[in-house]
Short mmCIF file of C-alpha atoms and ligand atoms in Angstrom, two decimals:
data_model
loop_
_atom_site.label_atom_id
_atom_site.label_comp_id
_atom_site.label_asym_id
_atom_site.label_seq_id
_atom_site.Cartn_x
_atom_site.Cartn_y
_atom_site.Cartn_z
CA MET A 1 -6.86 15.48 -3.94
CA LYS A 2 -4.16 18.12 -3.97
CA LEU A 3 -1.41 16.77 -6.18
CA PHE A 4 2.03 16.59 -4.58
CA CYS A 5 4.61 18.87 -6.17
CA PRO A 6 8.27 18.56 -5.11
CA GLU A 7 10.47 21.60 -4.55
CA GLU A 8 13.22 20.07 -6.67
CA VAL A 9 14.03 16.90 -8.60
CA ILE A 10 17.55 15.58 -8.09
CA VAL A 11 18.72 13.20 -10.79
CA GLU A 12 21.68 10.89 -10.42
CA ARG A 13 23.86 10.81 -13.52
CA GLY A 14 23.03 7.76 -15.63
CA SER A 15 19.27 8.10 -15.10
CA GLU A 16 18.72 10.68 -17.86
CA THR A 17 18.05 7.99 -20.48
CA SER A 18 15.26 6.38 -18.50
CA PRO A 19 11.61 6.73 -19.66
CA ILE A 20 10.82 7.82 -16.10
CA TYR A 21 13.19 10.78 -16.48
CA ARG A 22 11.44 11.79 -19.71
CA ASN A 23 8.04 11.59 -18.00
CA LEU A 24 9.23 13.66 -15.02
CA ARG A 25 10.67 16.37 -17.26
CA ARG A 26 7.49 16.54 -19.30
CA SER A 27 5.12 16.65 -16.33
CA MET A 28 7.17 18.94 -14.07
CA ALA A 29 8.17 21.72 -16.40
CA GLU A 30 8.06 24.28 -13.57
CA VAL A 31 10.16 22.29 -11.09
CA PRO A 32 13.96 22.77 -11.01
CA PHE A 33 16.04 19.70 -11.92
CA THR A 34 19.57 19.17 -10.62
CA LEU A 35 22.00 16.57 -11.98
CA VAL A 36 24.39 15.00 -9.44
CA ASP A 37 27.03 12.26 -9.61
CA ASP A 38 25.80 10.43 -6.55
CA ILE A 39 22.55 11.11 -4.67
CA THR A 40 23.99 9.78 -1.42
CA SER A 41 26.32 12.76 -1.31
CA ALA A 42 23.59 15.27 -2.29
CA THR A 43 22.82 16.99 0.99
CA ASP A 44 20.54 19.94 1.50
CA ARG A 45 22.12 22.59 3.69
CA ARG A 46 18.96 24.68 3.65
CA VAL A 47 17.02 22.11 5.68
CA VAL A 48 16.88 23.65 9.15
CA THR A 49 14.33 21.45 10.86
CA SER A 50 14.17 18.65 13.36
CA ASP A 51 11.59 16.95 11.12
CA TYR A 52 14.04 15.38 8.67
CA PHE A 53 11.54 12.74 7.65
CA GLY A 54 8.94 15.37 6.70
CA ALA A 55 11.58 17.46 4.90
CA ALA A 56 12.73 14.39 2.93
CA LYS A 57 9.29 14.14 1.33
CA ARG A 58 9.60 17.54 -0.32
CA LYS A 59 12.32 16.63 -2.83
CA LEU A 60 12.19 13.88 -5.38
CA TYR A 61 15.28 11.83 -6.29
CA LEU A 62 15.67 9.75 -9.42
CA ALA A 63 18.41 7.14 -9.31
CA GLN A 64 19.24 3.59 -10.37
CA HIS A 65 18.39 0.89 -7.85
CA LYS A 66 21.49 -1.20 -7.25
CA GLY A 67 20.04 -4.13 -5.27
CA GLU A 68 17.23 -6.61 -5.93
CA PHE A 69 13.78 -5.32 -6.83
CA PHE A 70 11.81 -8.51 -6.22
CA LYS A 71 11.36 -9.71 -2.64
CA LYS A 72 9.06 -11.76 -0.48
CA CYS A 73 7.02 -9.63 1.88
CA PRO A 74 8.70 -10.07 5.28
CA GLY A 75 5.35 -10.41 7.13
CA SER A 76 5.56 -10.53 10.90
CA GLU A 77 7.00 -13.31 13.05
CA GLY A 78 4.45 -15.83 14.32
CA GLN A 79 1.55 -14.25 12.38
CA VAL A 80 -0.31 -15.85 9.48
CA CYS A 81 1.48 -14.70 6.33
CA CYS A 82 -0.38 -14.19 3.03
CA ASN A 83 2.49 -15.29 0.75
CA TYR A 84 2.89 -11.93 -0.88
CA PHE A 85 5.77 -10.63 -2.98
CA VAL A 86 6.85 -7.05 -3.48
CA ILE A 87 8.55 -5.07 -6.20
CA ASN A 88 9.89 -1.74 -4.99
CA PHE A 89 10.02 0.86 -7.76
CA ALA A 90 10.21 3.77 -5.32
CA SER A 91 11.03 4.47 -1.71
CA ASN A 92 9.10 6.70 0.72
CA CYS A 93 5.86 8.46 -0.06
CA PRO A 94 4.74 12.04 -0.74
CA MET A 95 1.70 11.65 1.54
CA ASP A 96 2.08 11.75 5.31
CA CYS A 97 -0.04 9.44 7.47
CA SER A 98 0.64 9.76 11.19
CA TYR A 99 0.84 5.97 11.68
CA CYS A 100 3.04 5.25 8.62
CA TYR A 101 5.59 2.56 9.52
CA LEU A 102 8.05 4.05 7.01
CA GLN A 103 8.83 6.73 9.61
CA GLU A 104 10.70 4.04 11.50
CA TYR A 105 11.59 1.67 8.64
CA LEU A 106 13.17 4.37 6.46
CA ALA A 107 14.39 6.64 9.27
CA ASP A 108 18.00 6.36 8.07
CA ASN A 109 17.21 6.36 4.36
CA SER A 110 14.25 8.70 4.06
CA ARG A 111 14.83 10.32 0.66
CA LEU A 112 11.77 10.19 -1.58
CA LYS A 113 13.23 8.17 -4.45
CA VAL A 114 12.00 6.73 -7.71
CA PHE A 115 14.17 4.14 -9.42
CA SER A 116 15.04 4.81 -13.04
CA ASN A 117 16.18 1.33 -14.16
CA VAL A 118 12.71 -0.06 -14.85
CA GLY A 119 14.11 -2.41 -17.51
CA ASP A 120 16.25 -4.17 -14.87
CA MET A 121 13.18 -4.47 -12.62
CA ILE A 122 11.12 -6.13 -15.34
CA ASP A 123 14.02 -8.43 -16.36
CA GLU A 124 14.38 -9.56 -12.76
CA ALA A 125 10.63 -10.23 -12.38
CA ASP A 126 10.66 -12.08 -15.71
CA ARG A 127 13.42 -14.44 -14.59
CA VAL A 128 11.52 -15.36 -11.41
CA LEU A 129 8.11 -15.71 -13.07
CA HIS A 130 9.50 -17.90 -15.87
CA LYS A 131 11.50 -20.11 -13.54
CA HIS A 132 8.41 -20.82 -11.39
CA ARG A 133 5.60 -20.98 -13.95
CA GLY A 134 3.69 -23.45 -11.75
CA VAL A 135 3.58 -21.00 -8.84
CA PHE A 136 0.99 -18.25 -8.54
CA PHE A 137 2.45 -14.91 -7.41
CA ARG A 138 0.63 -12.00 -5.82
CA ILE A 139 2.97 -9.09 -6.27
CA GLY A 140 2.52 -5.62 -4.81
CA THR A 141 4.35 -2.38 -5.43
CA GLY A 142 3.09 -0.54 -2.35
CA GLU A 143 5.34 -1.86 0.42
CA ILE A 144 7.67 1.11 0.88
CA THR A 145 5.79 3.67 -1.19
CA ASP A 146 2.27 4.34 -2.38
CA SER A 147 1.76 2.61 -5.75
CA LEU A 148 0.05 5.53 -7.50
CA ALA A 149 0.69 8.81 -5.64
CA LEU A 150 3.57 9.73 -7.99
CA GLU A 151 1.95 8.24 -11.08
CA PRO A 152 0.93 11.55 -12.73
CA TYR A 153 4.67 12.39 -12.93
CA THR A 154 6.45 9.07 -13.33
CA GLY A 155 4.07 7.19 -15.65
CA MET A 156 5.36 4.02 -14.00
CA VAL A 157 2.25 1.91 -14.65
CA GLY A 158 2.72 2.46 -18.38
CA GLU A 159 5.93 0.42 -17.96
CA LEU A 160 4.55 -2.21 -15.57
CA ILE A 161 1.04 -3.07 -16.77
CA PRO A 162 1.92 -4.02 -20.39
CA TYR A 163 4.44 -6.57 -19.01
CA PHE A 164 2.52 -7.99 -16.02
CA SER A 165 -0.80 -8.23 -17.87
CA GLU A 166 0.81 -10.86 -20.17
CA GLN A 167 2.02 -13.14 -17.35
CA PRO A 168 -0.16 -16.21 -16.67
CA ASN A 169 0.97 -16.78 -13.08
CA VAL A 170 0.69 -13.36 -11.51
CA LEU A 171 -1.63 -10.75 -10.09
CA LEU A 172 -0.04 -7.34 -9.75
CA GLU A 173 -1.53 -5.26 -6.96
CA LEU A 174 -1.27 -1.46 -7.06
CA LYS A 175 -2.12 -0.26 -3.55
CA THR A 176 -2.91 3.39 -2.93
CA LYS A 177 -4.54 6.10 -0.86
CA SER A 178 -4.58 8.45 -3.87
CA ASP A 179 -7.01 8.93 -6.73
CA CYS A 180 -4.29 9.09 -9.42
CA VAL A 181 -5.76 6.56 -11.84
CA ASP A 182 -6.06 8.52 -15.12
CA SER A 183 -3.08 6.82 -16.73
CA LEU A 184 -4.48 3.35 -15.95
CA LEU A 185 -7.74 3.80 -17.74
CA ASP A 186 -6.49 3.39 -21.31
CA LEU A 187 -4.37 0.31 -20.55
CA ASP A 188 -5.69 -3.24 -20.77
CA PRO A 189 -5.01 -5.13 -17.51
CA LYS A 190 -6.20 -8.44 -19.05
CA GLY A 191 -7.43 -9.58 -15.64
CA ARG A 192 -3.92 -9.51 -14.16
CA VAL A 193 -3.96 -6.20 -12.26
CA VAL A 194 -5.72 -5.42 -9.00
CA VAL A 195 -6.01 -1.76 -8.01
CA ALA A 196 -6.52 -1.65 -4.25
CA TRP A 197 -7.38 1.13 -1.88
CA SER A 198 -6.62 1.43 1.73
CA MET A 199 -9.95 2.69 3.06
CA SER A 200 -10.76 4.58 6.25
CA PRO A 201 -13.79 6.59 7.35
CA GLN A 202 -13.43 10.29 6.48
CA ALA A 203 -12.93 11.15 10.16
CA VAL A 204 -9.75 9.02 10.26
CA ILE A 205 -8.55 10.50 6.96
CA ASP A 206 -9.03 14.03 8.36
CA TRP A 207 -7.17 13.23 11.58
CA ASP A 208 -4.35 11.01 10.47
CA GLU A 209 -3.92 10.68 6.69
CA SER A 210 -2.48 14.00 5.59
CA GLY A 211 -2.16 14.64 1.85
CA THR A 212 -4.23 11.60 0.83
CA ALA A 213 -7.41 11.53 -1.27
CA SER A 214 -10.73 11.81 0.56
CA PHE A 215 -12.91 8.75 1.02
CA SER A 216 -15.24 9.81 -1.82
CA GLU A 217 -12.29 10.52 -4.16
CA ARG A 218 -10.85 7.05 -3.48
CA LEU A 219 -14.23 5.42 -4.05
CA GLU A 220 -14.82 7.30 -7.30
CA ALA A 221 -11.33 6.34 -8.52
CA ALA A 222 -12.10 2.69 -7.65
CA ARG A 223 -15.38 2.87 -9.54
CA ARG A 224 -13.61 4.26 -12.63
CA CYS A 225 -11.00 1.49 -12.48
CA GLN A 226 -13.66 -1.19 -12.18
CA GLU A 227 -15.43 0.29 -15.20
CA ALA A 228 -12.13 0.15 -17.13
CA GLY A 229 -11.79 -3.59 -16.45
CA TYR A 230 -9.54 -3.67 -13.41
CA ARG A 231 -10.01 -6.03 -10.53
CA LEU A 232 -10.33 -4.19 -7.22
CA GLY A 233 -9.23 -4.75 -3.65
CA PHE A 234 -9.86 -2.86 -0.44
CA HIS A 235 -7.72 -2.90 2.66
CA PHE A 236 -9.33 -1.78 5.89
CA ASP A 237 -5.97 -1.39 7.47
CA PRO A 238 -5.20 0.12 9.86
CA MET A 239 -8.61 -0.09 11.48
CA ILE A 240 -8.83 2.50 14.23
CA GLU A 241 -10.94 2.14 17.35
CA TYR A 242 -12.56 5.33 18.69
CA LEU A 243 -15.91 6.38 20.12
CA GLY A 244 -18.39 5.71 17.32
CA TRP A 245 -15.93 3.75 15.12
CA ASP A 246 -18.49 1.02 14.44
CA ALA A 247 -21.13 3.38 12.99
CA ASP A 248 -18.50 5.04 10.77
CA TYR A 249 -17.03 1.75 9.49
CA GLU A 250 -20.48 0.25 8.88
CA SER A 251 -21.65 3.23 6.80
CA MET A 252 -18.30 3.30 4.96
CA LEU A 253 -18.87 -0.33 3.89
CA GLU A 254 -22.43 0.45 2.82
CA GLU A 255 -21.16 3.27 0.59
CA ILE A 256 -18.49 1.06 -0.94
CA PHE A 257 -20.90 -1.77 -1.75
CA ALA A 258 -23.42 0.70 -3.19
CA ALA A 259 -20.78 1.99 -5.65
CA ILE A 260 -18.82 -1.18 -6.48
CA ASP A 261 -19.84 -4.53 -7.95
CA TRP A 262 -18.57 -6.79 -5.17
CA ARG A 263 -18.52 -9.83 -7.47
CA LYS A 264 -15.53 -8.24 -9.20
CA LEU A 265 -13.58 -7.68 -6.01
CA SER A 266 -10.43 -9.76 -5.71
CA TRP A 267 -10.04 -9.44 -1.95
CA LEU A 268 -10.61 -7.42 1.16
CA SER A 269 -8.23 -7.37 4.07
CA LEU A 270 -8.63 -6.32 7.67
CA GLY A 271 -5.92 -5.29 10.10
CA VAL A 272 -5.98 -3.15 13.21
CA LEU A 273 -3.52 -0.37 14.00
CA ARG A 274 -0.03 -1.72 14.65
CA ASN A 275 2.81 0.14 16.28
CA THR A 276 6.27 -0.45 17.59
CA PRO A 277 7.87 1.50 20.42
CA GLY A 278 10.15 3.17 17.81
CA LEU A 279 7.24 4.16 15.59
CA LYS A 280 5.38 5.58 18.59
CA ARG A 281 8.40 7.76 19.37
CA ALA A 282 8.44 9.05 15.77
CA MET A 283 4.68 9.71 15.90
CA ARG A 284 5.02 11.62 19.18
CA GLU A 285 7.64 13.87 17.60
CA ARG A 286 5.92 14.41 14.26
CA PHE A 287 2.21 14.15 15.18
CA PRO A 288 1.97 15.00 18.90
CA ARG A 289 -1.77 15.74 18.64
CA SER A 290 -2.69 12.43 16.99
CA GLN A 291 -5.41 10.59 18.87
CA LEU A 292 -3.77 7.32 17.86
CA LEU A 293 -1.22 7.85 20.61
CA THR A 294 -3.81 7.81 23.35
CA GLY A 295 -5.50 4.39 22.89
CA GLU A 296 -4.41 1.35 24.88
CA GLN A 297 -2.25 -1.22 23.07
CA VAL A 298 -0.52 -4.38 24.23
CA LEU A 299 2.80 -5.83 23.18
CA CYS A 300 2.33 -8.97 21.02
CA PRO A 301 4.84 -11.83 20.55
CA ASP A 302 6.08 -10.32 17.25
CA GLY A 303 7.16 -7.13 19.07
CA LYS A 304 4.27 -5.06 17.69
CA LEU A 305 1.75 -3.17 19.77
CA ARG A 306 -1.91 -3.89 18.97
CA TYR A 307 -5.28 -3.41 20.64
CA PHE A 308 -6.13 -5.96 23.31
CA GLN A 309 -7.01 -9.27 21.60
CA PRO A 310 -10.74 -9.43 22.62
CA LEU A 311 -11.22 -5.93 21.21
CA ARG A 312 -9.50 -6.89 17.93
CA VAL A 313 -11.65 -9.98 17.59
CA GLU A 314 -14.80 -7.94 18.23
CA MET A 315 -13.79 -5.36 15.61
CA TYR A 316 -13.00 -8.02 13.00
CA ARG A 317 -16.21 -9.96 13.67
CA LYS A 318 -18.31 -6.84 13.23
CA MET A 319 -16.52 -5.93 10.00
CA VAL A 320 -16.87 -9.48 8.61
CA GLY A 321 -20.60 -9.43 9.52
CA TRP A 322 -21.18 -6.13 7.68
CA ILE A 323 -19.14 -7.32 4.69
CA ARG A 324 -20.93 -10.68 4.44
CA ARG A 325 -24.32 -8.95 4.62
CA ALA A 326 -23.55 -7.12 1.35
CA ALA A 327 -21.05 -9.47 -0.29
CA PRO A 328 -21.59 -13.04 0.92
CA THR A 329 -18.75 -14.73 -0.93
CA VAL A 330 -16.07 -12.04 -1.23
CA LYS A 331 -12.61 -13.17 -0.08
CA VAL A 332 -11.60 -11.61 3.23
CA TYR A 333 -8.34 -12.16 5.09
CA LEU A 334 -6.64 -10.75 8.16
CA CYS A 335 -3.32 -8.99 7.82
CA MET A 336 -0.59 -9.84 10.34
CA GLU A 337 -2.79 -11.67 12.82
CA SER A 338 -2.23 -14.89 14.74
CA LYS A 339 -3.92 -18.23 14.04
CA GLU A 340 -5.73 -17.80 17.36
CA VAL A 341 -7.38 -14.60 16.15
CA TRP A 342 -8.23 -16.16 12.78
CA GLN A 343 -9.92 -19.05 14.60
CA GLN A 344 -12.01 -16.72 16.71
CA VAL A 345 -13.06 -14.54 13.77
CA PHE A 346 -13.60 -17.12 11.00
CA GLY A 347 -13.69 -20.45 12.86
CA PHE A 348 -10.55 -21.63 10.99
CA ALA A 349 -7.02 -20.54 10.20
CA PRO A 350 -5.05 -21.22 6.98
CA ALA A 351 -2.80 -24.25 7.43
CA CYS A 352 0.11 -22.46 5.75
CA GLU A 353 0.94 -19.29 3.90
CA LYS A 354 0.62 -21.09 0.55
CA GLU A 355 -3.01 -21.93 1.33
CA LEU A 356 -3.78 -18.26 1.93
CA GLY A 357 -1.90 -17.19 -1.20
CA ASP A 358 -3.64 -19.84 -3.37
CA GLU A 359 -7.03 -18.79 -2.02
CA MET A 360 -6.46 -15.35 -3.55
CA ALA A 361 -5.61 -16.68 -7.04
CA PRO A 362 -8.03 -15.55 -9.75
CA GLY A 363 -10.79 -18.11 -10.24
CA ALA A 364 -9.63 -20.21 -7.26
CA HIS A 365 -12.46 -22.24 -5.82
CA SER A 366 -12.68 -21.13 -2.23
CA THR A 367 -12.47 -23.79 0.44
CA TRP A 368 -13.18 -21.20 3.14
CA LEU A 369 -16.84 -20.41 2.48
S1 SF4 B 1 -0.05 6.49 2.06
FE1 SF4 B 1 0.93 4.67 2.90
S2 SF4 B 1 3.11 4.91 2.45
FE2 SF4 B 1 2.15 6.93 2.21
S3 SF4 B 1 2.38 7.94 4.18
FE3 SF4 B 1 0.39 6.92 4.21
S4 SF4 B 1 0.79 4.90 5.13
FE4 SF4 B 1 2.77 5.75 4.49
#
């Protein structure tokens, strides 16, 4: 994987004492650093492009986060929610997938930012986790960024893993399309950290996942993490339908299960391509040649466009069949799908989001198999 390198790092005054600042300075000796009073007023007059979102990914900002770090994943209205929480330590992503929902979600706030006040983030998480010791939390850091793509520069996991690995009621999920795992391998996750890859056949990566690691690089990184004692997850999301998709996805699963011990997998998730009219507009402007714009999608009650329901059910059933053939008891869930689709794929649907969340707890006895 070609490592991202920003043109410039812009640091908001007050962030220079952060460990993240020290790590950036050490790892980016060749990159110019600029100190500013307020990053919101730092504009770049040299950007002469209509692709502001793409241009925003080329500079890295370091600033304090002023709001809350810890949030419940918003999910999608009317769909089965998996009771997931998120901690946002960065915003936007150096990679550039054509279907990335951040193109719409962060359209008005697209700077590639890392937050320097990690201590505040951990204090906030600590208050919540202590107050609700009886509740099991699945927490992810990859909602509005990739969890590991900036890791070689920021060293963020060196701040997060020592804290989260000591918490009895949490699994921290680091979700990525990169292979930047070197800094994880010497840390002890103590069974509390899941490193998860979003996996696609190489054809999809070539077409629509610019700047990400190849399929084999992701799989090798996953294998190394498993060897180092990490739990693993895989997200087949977004699944893309195209001529020959089934042969590609089936052989992708065979390769994964040949390299990974499935008994140590925490979970797999499935979700088909989702769009909104706004995201489609952004994709048309930024990726006019993407094949993802040509397939048929229907508007669902939550306002998102998805493949026609019978096609989604067929895709999920095939995937579940191939997964079960290799890994009969691995936990599989659907991301942002209705109870109706769950019923058709699995023959049941979780009664509530807590049931789905509890099912994913380490050592939970599954009631679904
Ligand atoms: S890796 Fe994830 S966050 Fe980054 S561009 Fe792709 S979809 Fe967006």
